[in-house]
Short mmCIF file of C-alpha atoms in Angstrom, two decimals:
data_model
loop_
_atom_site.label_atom_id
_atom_site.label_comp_id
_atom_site.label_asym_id
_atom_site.label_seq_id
_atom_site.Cartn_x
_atom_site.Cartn_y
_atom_site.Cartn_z
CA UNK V 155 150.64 151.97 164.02
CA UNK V 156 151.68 148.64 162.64
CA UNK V 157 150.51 147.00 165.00
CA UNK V 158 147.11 148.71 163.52
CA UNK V 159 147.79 147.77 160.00
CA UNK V 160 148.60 144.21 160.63
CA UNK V 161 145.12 143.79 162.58
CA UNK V 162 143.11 145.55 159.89
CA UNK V 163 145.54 142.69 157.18
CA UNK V 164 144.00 140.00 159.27
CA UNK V 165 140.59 141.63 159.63
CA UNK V 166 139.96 142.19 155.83
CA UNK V 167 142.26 138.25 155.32
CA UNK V 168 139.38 136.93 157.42
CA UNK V 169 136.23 138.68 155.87
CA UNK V 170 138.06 137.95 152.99
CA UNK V 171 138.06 133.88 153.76
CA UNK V 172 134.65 134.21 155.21
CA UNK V 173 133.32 135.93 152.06
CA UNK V 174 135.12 133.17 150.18
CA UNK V 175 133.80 130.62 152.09
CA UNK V 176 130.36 131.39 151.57
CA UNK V 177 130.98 131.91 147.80
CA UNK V 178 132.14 128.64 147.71
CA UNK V 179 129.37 126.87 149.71
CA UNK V 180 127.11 129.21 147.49
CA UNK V 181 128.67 127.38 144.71
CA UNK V 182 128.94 123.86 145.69
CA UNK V 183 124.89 124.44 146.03
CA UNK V 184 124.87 125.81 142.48
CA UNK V 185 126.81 122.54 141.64
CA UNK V 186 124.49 120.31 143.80
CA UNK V 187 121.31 121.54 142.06
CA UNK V 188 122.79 121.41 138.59
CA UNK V 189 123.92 117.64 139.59
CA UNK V 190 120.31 117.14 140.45
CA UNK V 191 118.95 118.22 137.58
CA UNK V 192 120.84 115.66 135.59
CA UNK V 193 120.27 113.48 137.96
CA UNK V 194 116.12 113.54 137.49
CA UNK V 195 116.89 114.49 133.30
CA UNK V 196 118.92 110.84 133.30
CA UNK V 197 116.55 108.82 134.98
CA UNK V 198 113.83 110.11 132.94
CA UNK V 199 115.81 109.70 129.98
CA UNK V 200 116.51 105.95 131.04
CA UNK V 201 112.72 105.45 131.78
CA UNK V 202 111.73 106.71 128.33
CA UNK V 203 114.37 104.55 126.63
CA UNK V 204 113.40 101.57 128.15
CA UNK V 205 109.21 102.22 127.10
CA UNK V 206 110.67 102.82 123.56
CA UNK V 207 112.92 99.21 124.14
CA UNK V 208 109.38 97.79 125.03
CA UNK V 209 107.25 98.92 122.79
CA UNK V 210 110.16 98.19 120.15
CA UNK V 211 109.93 94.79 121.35
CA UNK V 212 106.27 94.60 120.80
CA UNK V 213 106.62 95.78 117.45
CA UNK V 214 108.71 93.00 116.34
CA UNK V 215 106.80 90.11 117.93
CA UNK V 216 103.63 92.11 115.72
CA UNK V 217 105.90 92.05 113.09
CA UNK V 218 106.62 88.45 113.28
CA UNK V 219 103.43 87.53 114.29
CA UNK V 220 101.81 89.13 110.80
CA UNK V 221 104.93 87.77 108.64
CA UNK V 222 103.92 84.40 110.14
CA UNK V 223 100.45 84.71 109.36
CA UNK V 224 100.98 85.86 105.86
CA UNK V 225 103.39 83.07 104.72
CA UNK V 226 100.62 80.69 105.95
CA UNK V 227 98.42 82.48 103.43
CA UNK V 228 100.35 82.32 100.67
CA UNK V 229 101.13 78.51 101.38
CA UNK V 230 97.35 78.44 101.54
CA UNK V 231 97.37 79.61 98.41
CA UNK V 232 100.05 77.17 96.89
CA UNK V 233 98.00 74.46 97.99
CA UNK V 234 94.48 75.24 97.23
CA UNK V 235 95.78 75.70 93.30
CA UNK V 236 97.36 72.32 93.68
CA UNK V 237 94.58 70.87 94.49
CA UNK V 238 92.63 72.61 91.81
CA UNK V 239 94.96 71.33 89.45
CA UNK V 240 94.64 67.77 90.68
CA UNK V 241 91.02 67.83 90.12
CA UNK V 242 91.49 68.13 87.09
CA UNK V 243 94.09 65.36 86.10
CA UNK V 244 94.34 63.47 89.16
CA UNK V 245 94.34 59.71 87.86
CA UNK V 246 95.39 61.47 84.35
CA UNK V 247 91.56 62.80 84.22
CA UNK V 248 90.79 64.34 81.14
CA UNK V 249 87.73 66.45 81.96
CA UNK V 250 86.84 66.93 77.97
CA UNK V 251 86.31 63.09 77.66
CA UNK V 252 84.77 62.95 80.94
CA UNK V 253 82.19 65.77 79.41
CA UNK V 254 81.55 63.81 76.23
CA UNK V 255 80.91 60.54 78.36
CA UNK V 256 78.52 61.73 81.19
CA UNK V 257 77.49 65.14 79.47
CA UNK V 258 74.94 66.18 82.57
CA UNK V 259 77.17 64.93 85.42
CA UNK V 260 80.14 67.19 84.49
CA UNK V 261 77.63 69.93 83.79
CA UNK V 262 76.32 69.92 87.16
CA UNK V 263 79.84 69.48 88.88
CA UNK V 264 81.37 72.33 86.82
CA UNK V 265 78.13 74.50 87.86
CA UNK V 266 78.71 73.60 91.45
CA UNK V 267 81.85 74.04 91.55
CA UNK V 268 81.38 77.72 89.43
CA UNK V 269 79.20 78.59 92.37
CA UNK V 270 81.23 77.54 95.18
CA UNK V 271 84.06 80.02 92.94
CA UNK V 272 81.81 82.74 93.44
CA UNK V 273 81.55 82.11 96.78
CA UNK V 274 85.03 82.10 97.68
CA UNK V 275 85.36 85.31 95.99
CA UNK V 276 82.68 87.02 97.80
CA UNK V 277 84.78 85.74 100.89
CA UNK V 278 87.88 87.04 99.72
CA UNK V 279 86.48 90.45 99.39
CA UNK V 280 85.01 90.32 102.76
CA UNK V 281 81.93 88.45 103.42
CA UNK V 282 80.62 87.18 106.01
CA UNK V 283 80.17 83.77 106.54
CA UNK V 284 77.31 82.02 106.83
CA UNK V 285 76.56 79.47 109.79
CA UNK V 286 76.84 76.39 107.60
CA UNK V 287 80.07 77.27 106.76
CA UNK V 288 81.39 78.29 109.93
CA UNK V 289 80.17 74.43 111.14
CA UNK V 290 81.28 72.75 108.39
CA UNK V 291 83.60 70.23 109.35
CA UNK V 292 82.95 66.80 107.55
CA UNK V 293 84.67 67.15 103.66
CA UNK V 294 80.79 66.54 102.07
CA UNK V 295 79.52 70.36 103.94
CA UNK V 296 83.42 72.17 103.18
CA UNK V 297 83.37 74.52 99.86
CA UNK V 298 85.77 72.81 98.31
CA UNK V 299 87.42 75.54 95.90
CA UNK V 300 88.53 77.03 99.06
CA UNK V 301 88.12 75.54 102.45
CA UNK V 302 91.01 77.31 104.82
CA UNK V 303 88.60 80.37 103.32
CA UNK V 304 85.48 79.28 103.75
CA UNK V 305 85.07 76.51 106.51
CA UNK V 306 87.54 77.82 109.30
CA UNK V 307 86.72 75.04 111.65
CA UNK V 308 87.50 72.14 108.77
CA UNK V 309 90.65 70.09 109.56
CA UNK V 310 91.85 68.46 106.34
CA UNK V 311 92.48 64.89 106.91
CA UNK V 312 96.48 64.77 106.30
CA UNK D 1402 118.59 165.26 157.58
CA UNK D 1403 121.90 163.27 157.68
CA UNK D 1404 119.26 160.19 158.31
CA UNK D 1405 116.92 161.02 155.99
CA UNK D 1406 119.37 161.21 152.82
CA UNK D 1407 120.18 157.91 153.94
CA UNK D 1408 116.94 156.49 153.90
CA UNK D 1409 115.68 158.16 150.85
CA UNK D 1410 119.07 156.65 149.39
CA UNK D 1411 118.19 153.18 150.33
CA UNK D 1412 114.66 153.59 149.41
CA UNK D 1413 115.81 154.94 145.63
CA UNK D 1414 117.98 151.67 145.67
CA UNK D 1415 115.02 149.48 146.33
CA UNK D 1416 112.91 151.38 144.18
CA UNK D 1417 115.39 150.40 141.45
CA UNK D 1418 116.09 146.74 142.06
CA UNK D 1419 112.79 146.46 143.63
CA UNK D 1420 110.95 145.00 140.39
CA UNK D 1421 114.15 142.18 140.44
CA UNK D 1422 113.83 140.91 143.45
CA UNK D 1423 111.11 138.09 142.47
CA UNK D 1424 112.97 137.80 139.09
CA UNK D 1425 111.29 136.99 136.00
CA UNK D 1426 108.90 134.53 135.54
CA UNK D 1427 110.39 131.77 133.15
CA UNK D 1428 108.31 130.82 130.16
CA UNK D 1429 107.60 127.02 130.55
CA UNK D 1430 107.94 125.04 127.32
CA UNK D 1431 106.45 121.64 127.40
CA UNK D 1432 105.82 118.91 124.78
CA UNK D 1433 102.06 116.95 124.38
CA UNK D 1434 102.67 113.62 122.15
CA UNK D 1435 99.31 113.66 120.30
CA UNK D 1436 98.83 110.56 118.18
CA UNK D 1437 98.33 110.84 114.44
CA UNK D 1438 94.74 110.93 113.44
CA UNK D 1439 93.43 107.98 112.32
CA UNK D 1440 92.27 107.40 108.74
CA UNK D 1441 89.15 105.12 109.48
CA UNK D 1442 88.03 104.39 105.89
CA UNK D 1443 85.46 101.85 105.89
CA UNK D 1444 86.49 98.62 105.06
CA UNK D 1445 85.42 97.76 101.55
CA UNK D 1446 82.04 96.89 100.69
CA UNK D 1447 82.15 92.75 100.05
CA UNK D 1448 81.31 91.58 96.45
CA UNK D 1449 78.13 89.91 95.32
CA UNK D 1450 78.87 87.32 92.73
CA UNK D 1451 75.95 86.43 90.45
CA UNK D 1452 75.17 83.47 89.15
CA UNK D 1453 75.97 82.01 85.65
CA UNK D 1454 74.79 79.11 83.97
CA UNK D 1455 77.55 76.73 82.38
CA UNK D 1456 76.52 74.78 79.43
CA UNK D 1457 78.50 71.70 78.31
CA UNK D 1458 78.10 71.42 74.44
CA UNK D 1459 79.72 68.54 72.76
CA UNK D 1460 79.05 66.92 69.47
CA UNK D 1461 76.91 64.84 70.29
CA UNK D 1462 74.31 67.47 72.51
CA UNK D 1463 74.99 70.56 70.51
CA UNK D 1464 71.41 70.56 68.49
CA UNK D 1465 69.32 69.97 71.42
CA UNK D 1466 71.02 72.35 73.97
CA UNK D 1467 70.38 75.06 70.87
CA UNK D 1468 67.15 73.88 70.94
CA UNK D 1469 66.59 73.94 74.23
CA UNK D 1470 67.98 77.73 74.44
CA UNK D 1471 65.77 78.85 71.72
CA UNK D 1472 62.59 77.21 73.38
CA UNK D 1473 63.44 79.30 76.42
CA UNK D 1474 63.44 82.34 74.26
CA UNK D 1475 67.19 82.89 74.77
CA UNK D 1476 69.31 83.10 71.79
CA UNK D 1477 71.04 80.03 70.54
CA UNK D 1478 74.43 81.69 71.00
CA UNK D 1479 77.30 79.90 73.62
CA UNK D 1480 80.77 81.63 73.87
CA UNK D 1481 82.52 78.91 74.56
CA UNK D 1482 85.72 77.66 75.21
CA UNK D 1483 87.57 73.96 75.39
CA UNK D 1484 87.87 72.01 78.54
CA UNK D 1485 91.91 72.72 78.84
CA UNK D 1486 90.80 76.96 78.68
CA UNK D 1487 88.06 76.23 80.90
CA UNK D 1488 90.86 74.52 83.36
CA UNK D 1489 92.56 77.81 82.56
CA UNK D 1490 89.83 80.31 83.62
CA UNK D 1491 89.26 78.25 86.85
CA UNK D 1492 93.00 78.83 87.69
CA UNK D 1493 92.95 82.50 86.86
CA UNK D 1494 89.50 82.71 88.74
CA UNK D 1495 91.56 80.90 92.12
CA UNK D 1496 94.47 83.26 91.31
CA UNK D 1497 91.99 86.52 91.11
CA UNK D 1498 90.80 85.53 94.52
CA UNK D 1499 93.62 84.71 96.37
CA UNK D 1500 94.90 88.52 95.37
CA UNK D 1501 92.06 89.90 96.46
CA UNK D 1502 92.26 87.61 100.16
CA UNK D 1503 95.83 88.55 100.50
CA UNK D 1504 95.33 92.14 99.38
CA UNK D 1505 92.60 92.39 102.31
CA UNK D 1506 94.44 90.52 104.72
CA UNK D 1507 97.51 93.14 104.11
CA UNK D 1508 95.59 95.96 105.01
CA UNK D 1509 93.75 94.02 108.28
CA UNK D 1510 97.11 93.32 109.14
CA UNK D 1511 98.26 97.43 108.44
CA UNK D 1512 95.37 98.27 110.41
CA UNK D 1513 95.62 96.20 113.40
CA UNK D 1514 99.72 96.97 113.62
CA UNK D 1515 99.51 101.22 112.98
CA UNK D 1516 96.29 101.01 115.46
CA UNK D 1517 96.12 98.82 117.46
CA UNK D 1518 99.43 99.22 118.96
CA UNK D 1519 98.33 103.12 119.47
CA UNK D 1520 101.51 103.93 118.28
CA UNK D 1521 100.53 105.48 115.16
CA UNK D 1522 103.47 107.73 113.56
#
């Protein structure tokens, strides 16, 4: 009889580890998958960081690029009035006596130089330019009220 | 009969766990980035400047630029101003346009960042 009872102990002790050892496999394959799953979720996290890295990257070399470009405008800009001052009181000029002495002259300079105004303007709002400008290289073709605007290809002699 | 209870038992068990042995079918969720759409306004239409005529009047001319005017049937009138406003208006002219060249360049410059990079947010 106990003899009985101590085989049926062990009988149901080693379903009972069996069972156990197949919940436990069951799990560790539950665990296994689930590790998997991060796995994949990390390394496509990782890729995704590093295209938003890049194209972060890109954006601030665009960035730069465009600041760079816009502070040579406005230096451009500094310059061209400069010079517009200078034309009129470079070697203390005084365009008013300069009118009175050689009425027609200045009358035809400050026409041309109305004109090539205008033209800079129409530029600025964004014409195109014509041929002759884009050749222009020599300082007698340039429009000189604006020539980084208007003659592209001009190199100012420094 | 002793066998058939026991079938038609196990056969009312799979008739009621029968419709969960595939499971359910899981609802997929997934995410398409579209990109914002783009504005694509025209750039703006470039100015055409006309041209004006600048007379130089000093003391000395005055009578026969009038003169002049009124023999080409315009009227002897000149708004005028003095050669230091006239160095004036040719600054504010230069200033005009450079606001307009940087203004335009600003939104070239928008454009070809927000677009270009086909990263628009």
């Amino acid at each position: 009889m106990l003899l009985g009872k101590i085989k049926m102990f062990i009988t149901v002790l080693m379903i009972a580890g069996v069972a156990g050892a197949g919940l436990y496999v069951m799990k560790l394959r539950s665990d296994n998958a689930v590790l998997k799953a991060n796995q994949t979720k990390l390394e496509t996290a990782i890729t995704e960081q590093n295209k938003v890295l890049e194209q972060q990257k890109k954006d601030f070399s665009a960035i730069l690029e465009s600041n760079k470009k816009l502070n040579n405008l406005v230096t451009t800009f500094k310059k061209d009035l400069q010079d517009l001052d200078k034309r009129f009181t470079k070697k203390n000029r005084d365009i008013g006596k300069l009118a009175l002495q050689r009425t027609k002259s200045i009358e035809r300079i400050v026409n041309g130089g109305g004109n090539n105004a205008s033209r800079c303007i129409e530029l600025a709002s964004g014409a195109e330019h014509t041929e002759a400008e884009l050749k222009a290289t020599l300082k007698s073709e340039i429009n000189p009220e604006c020539p980084a605007l208007a003659n592209p290809n001009y190199v100012p002699f420094q | 009969m002793y066998h058939f209870n026991k079938i038609l038992a196990v056969a009312f068990i799979i008739l009621l766990t029968g419709c969960s042995i595939g499971g359910e079918k899981k609802i997929k969720i997934f995410s398409l980035e579209k990109p914002r759409e783009k504005l694509n306004y025209p750039m703006p239409t470039p100015l055409e400047m006309q041209e004006i005529y600048w007379h130089i009047i000093t003391s000395k001319n005055a009578q026969e630029v009038f003169k002049k005017l009124e023999e080409l049937g315009i009227d002897p009138v000149l708004f005028g101003i003095t050669d230091k406003d006239f160095q004036v208006l040719a600054r504010n002219f230069a200033q005009i346009r450079q606001k307009l060249q940087e203004t335009n360049n600003l939104l070239l410059e928008y454009k070809k960042y927000y677009e270009d990079s086909g990263k628009s947010e």
